[in-house]
CSV table of C-alpha atoms in Angstrom, one decimal:
chain,number,residue,atom,x,y,z
A,15,MET,CA,35.2,-100.3,17.1
A,16,CYS,CA,36.0,-99.5,13.5
A,17,GLN,CA,39.6,-98.4,13.0
A,18,SER,CA,38.8,-96.3,9.9
A,19,ASN,CA,40.0,-93.0,8.6
A,20,GLU,CA,36.4,-92.0,7.9
A,21,ASP,CA,35.0,-89.3,10.2
A,22,ASP,CA,31.3,-90.2,10.2
A,23,VAL,CA,31.5,-94.0,10.8
A,24,PHE,CA,28.5,-95.6,12.5
A,25,CYS,CA,27.6,-99.1,13.4
A,26,VAL,CA,24.4,-101.1,12.5
A,27,MET,CA,23.4,-104.7,13.1
A,28,ASP,CA,23.0,-107.1,10.2
A,29,PRO,CA,20.0,-109.3,11.3
A,30,CYS,CA,20.6,-111.7,8.3
A,31,ASP,CA,24.1,-112.6,9.6
A,32,GLY,CA,23.7,-113.4,13.3
A,33,CYS,CA,23.3,-109.7,14.2
A,34,ARG,CA,26.9,-109.1,13.1
A,35,PRO,CA,27.9,-105.4,13.4
A,36,ILE,CA,28.6,-103.7,10.0
A,37,TRP,CA,30.0,-100.3,9.5
A,38,ARG,CA,28.8,-97.5,7.2
A,39,THR,CA,29.3,-93.7,6.8
A,40,CYS,CA,26.8,-90.9,6.9
A,41,THR,CA,27.9,-89.8,3.4
A,42,LYS,CA,27.1,-93.3,2.0
A,43,PRO,CA,24.7,-94.8,4.5
A,44,SER,CA,23.7,-97.7,2.3
A,45,GLU,CA,27.2,-99.0,1.6
A,46,ASN,CA,29.4,-101.0,4.0
A,47,ILE,CA,33.0,-99.9,4.5
A,48,SER,CA,36.0,-102.0,5.3
A,49,CYS,CA,37.6,-101.4,8.6
A,50,GLN,CA,41.2,-102.2,9.5
A,51,GLU,CA,41.6,-105.2,11.7
A,52,PRO,CA,40.9,-104.1,15.2
A,53,GLN,CA,44.0,-104.0,17.4
A,54,LYS,CA,44.2,-106.6,20.0
A,55,ALA,CA,44.3,-105.4,23.6
A,56,ALA,CA,47.8,-104.4,24.7
A,57,VAL,CA,48.0,-106.9,27.6
A,58,GLU,CA,50.8,-106.3,29.9
A,59,GLU,CA,53.4,-109.0,29.8
A,60,GLU,CA,53.7,-109.3,33.6
A,61,ILE,CA,50.0,-109.1,34.4
A,62,VAL,CA,49.1,-110.5,37.8
A,63,CYS,CA,45.8,-112.2,38.0
A,64,PRO,CA,43.8,-112.5,41.3
A,65,PRO,CA,44.1,-115.8,43.3
A,66,GLY,CA,41.9,-118.5,41.8
A,67,GLN,CA,41.9,-116.8,38.4
A,68,PRO,CA,44.9,-118.1,36.5
A,69,ALA,CA,46.1,-116.4,33.4
A,70,GLN,CA,44.8,-118.0,30.2
A,71,ILE,CA,46.3,-118.2,26.7
A,72,CYS,CA,43.7,-116.6,24.4
A,73,THR,CA,44.0,-117.9,20.8
A,74,GLN,CA,41.1,-116.0,19.3
A,75,ASP,CA,40.7,-112.3,18.8
A,76,LEU,CA,37.5,-111.8,20.7
A,77,CYS,CA,37.5,-108.0,20.1
A,78,ALA,CA,37.0,-108.6,16.4
A,79,THR,CA,33.3,-109.4,17.0
A,80,GLU,CA,32.6,-107.2,20.0
A,81,TYR,CA,31.5,-103.6,20.1
A,82,CYS,CA,30.4,-101.2,22.8
A,83,ARG,CA,26.8,-100.4,22.3
A,84,TRP,CA,26.6,-96.8,23.7
A,85,ASN,CA,30.3,-95.8,23.3
A,86,GLN,CA,31.8,-96.5,19.9
A,87,TYR,CA,35.0,-94.7,21.1
A,88,ALA,CA,35.7,-97.2,23.9
A,89,HIS,CA,38.6,-99.6,23.4
A,90,CYS,CA,38.2,-103.3,23.5
A,91,VAL,CA,40.7,-105.2,25.6
A,92,ILE,CA,41.0,-108.9,26.4
A,93,ASN,CA,40.9,-110.0,30.1
A,94,ILE,CA,42.9,-113.2,30.3
A,95,CYS,CA,42.4,-113.8,34.1
A,96,GLY,CA,40.2,-116.9,34.8
A,97,GLN,CA,38.9,-117.0,31.2
A,98,CYS,CA,39.3,-115.2,28.0
A,99,LYS,CA,36.7,-112.4,27.9
A,100,VAL,CA,36.5,-108.8,26.6
A,101,LYS,CA,35.9,-105.6,28.4
A,102,PHE,CA,35.9,-102.0,27.2
A,103,VAL,CA,38.0,-99.1,28.6
A,104,ASN,CA,38.3,-95.4,27.9
A,105,ASN,CA,41.5,-93.7,27.0
A,106,ASP,CA,42.5,-93.5,30.7
A,107,GLY,CA,42.2,-97.3,31.1
A,108,GLU,CA,39.0,-97.0,33.1
A,109,ASN,CA,36.3,-99.6,32.6
A,110,VAL,CA,33.3,-98.6,30.5
A,111,ASP,CA,29.8,-99.9,31.0
A,112,CYS,CA,28.6,-100.5,27.5
A,113,ASN,CA,25.0,-100.9,28.6
A,114,GLN,CA,24.9,-97.4,30.1
A,115,VAL,CA,24.6,-94.2,28.2
A,116,PRO,CA,27.7,-92.1,29.0
A,117,SER,CA,27.3,-88.5,30.1
A,118,ARG,CA,27.5,-86.0,27.2
A,119,CYS,CA,30.8,-84.6,28.5
A,120,MET,CA,32.5,-88.1,28.8
A,121,PHE,CA,31.2,-89.0,25.3
A,122,GLU,CA,32.5,-85.8,23.7
A,123,ARG,CA,35.8,-86.2,25.6
A,124,GLN,CA,36.4,-89.7,24.4
A,125,ARG,CA,35.4,-88.8,20.9
A,126,GLY,CA,37.8,-85.9,20.9
A,127,GLU,CA,40.7,-88.0,22.3
A,128,TYR,CA,40.0,-90.7,19.7
A,129,ARG,CA,40.2,-88.2,16.9
A,130,LYS,CA,43.4,-86.8,18.3
A,131,MET,CA,45.0,-90.2,18.3
A,132,SER,CA,43.7,-91.4,15.0
A,133,ARG,CA,44.5,-88.1,13.1
A,134,ALA,CA,47.4,-86.8,15.1
A,135,GLU,CA,45.6,-83.5,15.3
A,136,ASP,CA,45.2,-81.0,18.1
A,137,ILE,CA,41.5,-81.1,18.9
A,138,ALA,CA,40.0,-79.5,21.9
A,139,VAL,CA,38.3,-81.9,24.3
A,140,PRO,CA,36.0,-80.9,27.2
A,141,ASP,CA,36.9,-81.0,30.8
A,142,CYS,CA,34.6,-83.2,32.9
A,143,ASP,CA,34.1,-83.3,36.7
A,144,GLU,CA,34.2,-86.4,38.8
A,145,ASP,CA,30.6,-87.1,38.1
A,146,GLY,CA,31.2,-87.0,34.3
A,147,ARG,CA,29.5,-83.6,33.9
A,148,TYR,CA,30.9,-80.6,32.1
A,149,SER,CA,33.1,-78.5,34.4
A,150,ALA,CA,31.7,-75.0,34.7
A,151,VAL,CA,34.8,-73.6,33.1
A,152,GLN,CA,36.0,-74.9,29.7
A,153,CYS,CA,39.3,-73.9,28.1
A,154,ASP,CA,41.0,-74.1,24.7
A,155,TYR,CA,44.6,-74.4,25.7
A,156,LEU,CA,45.8,-73.7,22.1
A,157,LEU,CA,43.9,-70.4,21.9
A,158,ASN,CA,44.4,-69.6,25.6
A,159,GLU,CA,40.7,-68.9,26.1
A,160,CYS,CA,38.3,-70.0,28.8
A,161,TRP,CA,34.6,-69.6,29.1
A,162,CYS,CA,31.5,-70.7,31.1
A,163,VAL,CA,29.2,-73.6,30.1
A,164,ASP,CA,26.1,-75.2,31.5
A,165,GLU,CA,25.4,-78.9,32.2
A,166,LEU,CA,25.0,-79.6,28.5
A,167,GLY,CA,28.3,-78.0,27.6
A,168,THR,CA,26.5,-75.1,25.9
A,169,LYS,CA,28.6,-71.9,26.0
A,170,ILE,CA,27.1,-69.2,28.3
A,171,GLU,CA,27.4,-65.7,27.0
A,172,GLY,CA,29.8,-63.7,29.1
A,173,ASP,CA,33.4,-62.7,29.6
A,174,ILE,CA,36.1,-64.7,28.0
A,175,GLY,CA,39.0,-65.5,30.2
A,176,THR,CA,42.5,-67.0,29.8
A,177,ILE,CA,44.2,-70.0,31.3
A,178,ASP,CA,45.8,-67.9,34.0
A,179,ARG,CA,42.7,-65.7,34.6
A,180,LYS,CA,39.7,-67.9,34.2
A,181,PRO,CA,36.2,-66.4,34.4
A,182,GLN,CA,34.0,-66.7,37.5
A,183,CYS,CA,31.4,-69.2,36.4
A,184,GLN,CA,28.2,-70.2,38.2
A,185,ASN,CA,26.9,-73.7,38.2
A,186,MET,CA,24.0,-73.3,35.7
A,187,ARG,CA,21.6,-76.1,36.6
A,188,VAL,CA,19.5,-77.3,33.7
A,189,LYS,CA,15.8,-77.4,34.3
A,190,GLY,CA,14.8,-78.7,30.9
A,191,ILE,CA,15.7,-78.9,27.3
A,192,ASP,CA,13.7,-77.8,24.3
A,193,VAL,CA,14.1,-80.4,21.6
A,194,ALA,CA,13.2,-80.3,17.9
A,195,LEU,CA,13.5,-83.0,15.2
A,196,ARG,CA,12.0,-83.8,11.8
A,197,PHE,CA,10.6,-87.0,10.5
A,198,GLU,CA,10.9,-88.2,6.9
A,199,ASN,CA,7.2,-89.0,6.6
A,200,ASP,CA,4.5,-87.1,5.0
A,201,TYR,CA,2.5,-84.6,7.1
A,202,SER,CA,-0.8,-86.2,6.0
A,203,ILE,CA,-0.2,-89.0,8.6
A,204,VAL,CA,-0.8,-86.6,11.5
A,205,VAL,CA,-3.4,-84.3,10.0
A,206,ASN,CA,-6.3,-83.8,12.5
A,207,LYS,CA,-4.7,-86.2,14.9
A,208,THR,CA,-2.6,-83.8,17.0
A,209,GLN,CA,-3.9,-84.8,20.4
A,210,LEU,CA,-3.5,-88.5,19.6
A,211,PHE,CA,0.0,-87.9,18.3
A,212,GLN,CA,0.9,-86.0,21.5
A,213,ARG,CA,-0.3,-88.8,23.7
A,214,GLU,CA,1.3,-91.5,21.7
A,215,PHE,CA,4.6,-89.7,21.4
A,216,ALA,CA,4.8,-89.1,25.2
A,217,LEU,CA,4.1,-92.8,25.8
A,218,PHE,CA,6.8,-93.7,23.2
A,219,MET,CA,9.3,-91.5,25.1
A,220,ASN,CA,8.3,-93.4,28.3
A,221,SER,CA,8.6,-96.9,26.9
A,222,GLU,CA,11.7,-96.3,24.8
A,223,TYR,CA,13.7,-93.9,27.0
A,224,GLY,CA,12.2,-94.4,30.4
A,225,VAL,CA,11.0,-90.8,30.6
A,226,ASP,CA,8.0,-90.1,32.7
A,227,ALA,CA,5.3,-89.1,30.1
A,228,ARG,CA,4.4,-86.2,32.3
A,229,ASN,CA,7.8,-84.7,31.8
A,230,VAL,CA,7.4,-84.6,28.0
A,231,LYS,CA,5.8,-81.2,27.7
A,232,ASN,CA,4.4,-78.9,24.9
A,233,ILE,CA,4.5,-81.4,22.1
A,234,MET,CA,3.8,-79.4,18.9
A,235,ILE,CA,3.6,-80.6,15.3
A,236,THR,CA,4.3,-78.4,12.2
A,237,ARG,CA,4.8,-79.1,8.6
A,238,GLY,CA,8.1,-79.9,7.1
A,239,SER,CA,7.8,-82.9,6.7
A,240,ILE,CA,6.6,-83.7,10.2
A,241,LYS,CA,8.5,-81.3,12.6
A,242,VAL,CA,8.1,-82.1,16.3
A,243,ASP,CA,9.0,-79.7,19.0
A,244,PHE,CA,8.8,-80.8,22.7
A,245,GLN,CA,10.3,-80.1,26.1
A,246,LEU,CA,12.0,-82.5,28.4
A,247,ILE,CA,11.8,-81.6,32.1
A,248,GLU,CA,14.6,-82.4,34.5
A,249,ASP,CA,13.4,-84.9,37.2
A,250,GLU,CA,15.9,-86.0,39.8
A,251,SER,CA,13.9,-89.2,40.3
A,252,GLU,CA,14.6,-90.3,36.7
A,253,THR,CA,17.4,-92.8,35.9
A,254,LEU,CA,18.8,-90.5,33.2
A,255,SER,CA,19.2,-86.8,33.5
A,256,VAL,CA,17.9,-84.8,30.6
A,257,THR,CA,21.4,-84.0,29.5
A,258,ASP,CA,22.3,-87.7,29.3
A,259,LEU,CA,19.0,-88.4,27.6
A,260,VAL,CA,19.8,-85.9,24.9
A,261,VAL,CA,23.1,-87.7,24.2
A,262,PHE,CA,21.2,-90.9,23.8
A,263,MET,CA,18.6,-89.4,21.5
A,264,GLU,CA,21.1,-87.5,19.4
A,265,GLU,CA,23.0,-90.7,18.7
A,266,GLN,CA,19.8,-92.5,17.8
A,267,VAL,CA,18.8,-89.8,15.5
A,268,ASN,CA,22.2,-89.5,13.8
A,269,GLU,CA,22.3,-93.2,13.3
A,270,GLY,CA,18.9,-93.3,11.7
A,271,ASN,CA,17.5,-95.4,14.6
A,272,PHE,CA,15.0,-92.9,16.1
A,273,GLN,CA,11.8,-94.5,15.0
A,274,PHE,CA,8.3,-94.0,16.3
A,275,GLU,CA,5.3,-96.0,15.2
A,276,PHE,CA,2.1,-94.0,14.8
A,277,GLU,CA,-1.2,-95.3,13.4
A,278,GLY,CA,0.5,-98.2,11.6
A,279,SER,CA,3.2,-95.9,10.0
A,280,GLN,CA,6.8,-96.1,11.0
A,281,LEU,CA,8.0,-92.5,11.5
A,282,VAL,CA,11.8,-92.2,11.1
A,283,ALA,CA,13.7,-89.1,12.1
A,284,TYR,CA,16.0,-87.4,9.6
A,285,ARG,CA,19.7,-87.9,10.4
A,286,ASP,CA,21.3,-84.9,12.0
A,287,SER,CA,17.8,-83.2,12.4
A,288,ILE,CA,17.8,-83.0,16.1
A,289,THR,CA,18.5,-79.6,17.8
A,290,PHE,CA,18.0,-78.5,21.3
A,291,ARG,CA,18.1,-75.4,23.5
A,292,THR,CA,18.8,-75.4,27.2
A,293,GLN,CA,16.5,-73.9,29.9
A,294,TYR,CA,18.0,-73.0,33.2
A,295,LYS,CA,16.5,-73.2,36.7
A,296,ASP,CA,16.8,-69.5,37.2
A,297,GLN,CA,14.8,-68.8,34.0
A,298,GLN,CA,11.0,-68.7,33.7
A,299,ASN,CA,9.3,-72.0,34.3
A,300,ILE,CA,9.5,-74.2,31.3
A,301,SER,CA,6.2,-75.9,31.8
A,302,THR,CA,3.0,-74.4,30.4
A,303,ASP,CA,1.0,-76.0,33.1
A,304,ASP,CA,3.1,-74.2,35.7
A,305,GLN,CA,3.0,-71.1,33.6
A,306,SER,CA,-0.8,-71.3,33.7
A,307,VAL,CA,-0.8,-71.6,37.4
A,308,THR,CA,1.6,-68.6,37.7
A,309,VAL,CA,-0.5,-66.5,35.4
A,310,GLY,CA,-3.7,-67.5,37.3
A,311,VAL,CA,-2.1,-66.4,40.6
A,312,VAL,CA,-0.9,-63.1,39.2
A,313,CYS,CA,-4.3,-62.4,37.7
A,314,ALA,CA,-6.0,-63.2,41.1
A,315,VAL,CA,-3.6,-60.9,42.9
A,316,ILE,CA,-4.2,-58.1,40.4
A,317,GLY,CA,-8.0,-58.7,40.7
A,318,VAL,CA,-7.8,-58.4,44.5
A,319,LEU,CA,-5.7,-55.2,44.2
A,320,ILE,CA,-8.2,-53.6,41.7
A,321,ALA,CA,-11.1,-54.5,44.0
A,322,LEU,CA,-9.3,-53.0,47.0
A,323,ILE,CA,-8.6,-49.8,45.1
A,324,ILE,CA,-12.2,-49.5,44.0
A,325,PHE,CA,-13.4,-50.1,47.5
A,326,LEU,CA,-11.1,-47.4,48.9
A,327,LEU,CA,-12.2,-45.0,46.2
A,328,VAL,CA,-15.8,-45.6,47.0
A,329,LEU,CA,-15.1,-45.2,50.7
A,330,VAL,CA,-13.3,-41.9,50.1
A,331,TYR,CA,-16.1,-40.7,47.8
A,332,LYS,CA,-18.8,-41.5,50.4
A,333,LYS,CA,-16.8,-39.9,53.2
A,334,LYS,CA,-16.3,-36.8,51.0
A,335,GLN,CA,-20.0,-36.7,50.2
A,336,LYS,CA,-20.9,-37.1,53.9
A,337,CYS,CA,-18.5,-34.2,54.8
A,338,GLN,CA,-20.0,-32.0,52.1
A,339,HIS,CA,-23.5,-32.9,53.4
A,340,ASN,CA,-22.6,-32.1,57.0
A,341,GLU,CA,-21.0,-28.8,55.9
A,342,LYS,CA,-24.1,-27.9,53.9
A,343,THR,CA,-26.3,-28.8,56.9
A,344,MET,CA,-24.2,-26.6,59.2
A,345,GLN,CA,-24.4,-23.7,56.7
A,346,GLU,CA,-28.2,-24.0,56.6
A,347,GLN,CA,-28.4,-24.2,60.4
A,348,THR,CA,-26.2,-21.1,60.6
A,349,TYR,CA,-28.3,-19.3,58.1
A,350,ILE,CA,-31.5,-20.1,60.0
A,351,GLU,CA,-30.0,-19.1,63.3
A,352,ASN,CA,-28.9,-15.8,61.8
A,353,MET,CA,-32.3,-15.3,60.3
A,354,TYR,CA,-34.1,-15.9,63.6
A,355,SER,CA,-31.6,-13.7,65.4
A,356,THR,CA,-32.3,-10.8,62.9
A,357,ILE,CA,-36.1,-11.3,63.5
A,358,ASP,CA,-35.6,-11.2,67.3
A,359,ASP,CA,-33.5,-8.0,67.0
A,360,LYS,CA,-36.2,-6.3,64.9
A,361,SER,CA,-39.0,-7.4,67.3
A,362,THR,CA,-37.0,-5.9,70.2
A,363,MET,CA,-36.5,-2.6,68.5
A,364,ASN,CA,-40.3,-2.3,67.7
A,365,MET,CA,-41.2,-2.8,71.2
């Protein structure tokens, strides 16, 4: 890693020099910067190697040419047991898998701790659970404030507690994430090609990030220059959760490495253009396909209710008409009976 005082240092590979890592800053992305010589691993003097792996004397600084692909804040150390080789550890001395994208919480925590050490500043770092996820309650120990967050570390509106009286936080499970990013290219590239772009972008997310193309929903394109909005659906069968995937994508975008080829053109996302909004499992369904099904069911139920009401109204109307007819018939019969009774009475009197 680059031991620099710069805040926005990122690493790129130099293909013309054996893929050697070079360091630049976001403020001057085209200029290389000089890093201080990386510190060698602080190997314990009385290190005990396992049987069959004798301690070696390492004459070269192997860490000078090594870097951790997905965690620039991991520390390089030299393992002298058996042979001289490097490994990367976090601030707690735990091994880091540089081929695996760290959880967002662990990444933010390591970045915060690195900045605290390099700048000697008090910077708040997130609390992560044993699985590397954000703890439901996060606290700022300097301000004596605690609040609730979701799996992405996004603050949930609600009561603010203190260290001694923390708020009661529910485990807000993420169902999906709305993502937006902008490409540097001209909008004319995608004019009248919306459906093709949607299909190609979903396939790109599948091939590049391992996301099931069916879980990339609602891809929309708008001007400026090419603004793409889409939704990532949480799928427990996926290797990466959507929260970890967002970390991966965010790093790619911010390093200028989020590139998508479309119709022979290389679309490059603007640095720092990615934004996202969390959808929770207790909110309305994020998928428009599911929304269509839900709307269809609701409409069907409403249609049945309307038909039932109409049927009942017709039934009541017919019953009322029948009652009125029967009443009229009875009145006519009574009238006729009275009329004949009157005639009979008169006939009797004449006799």
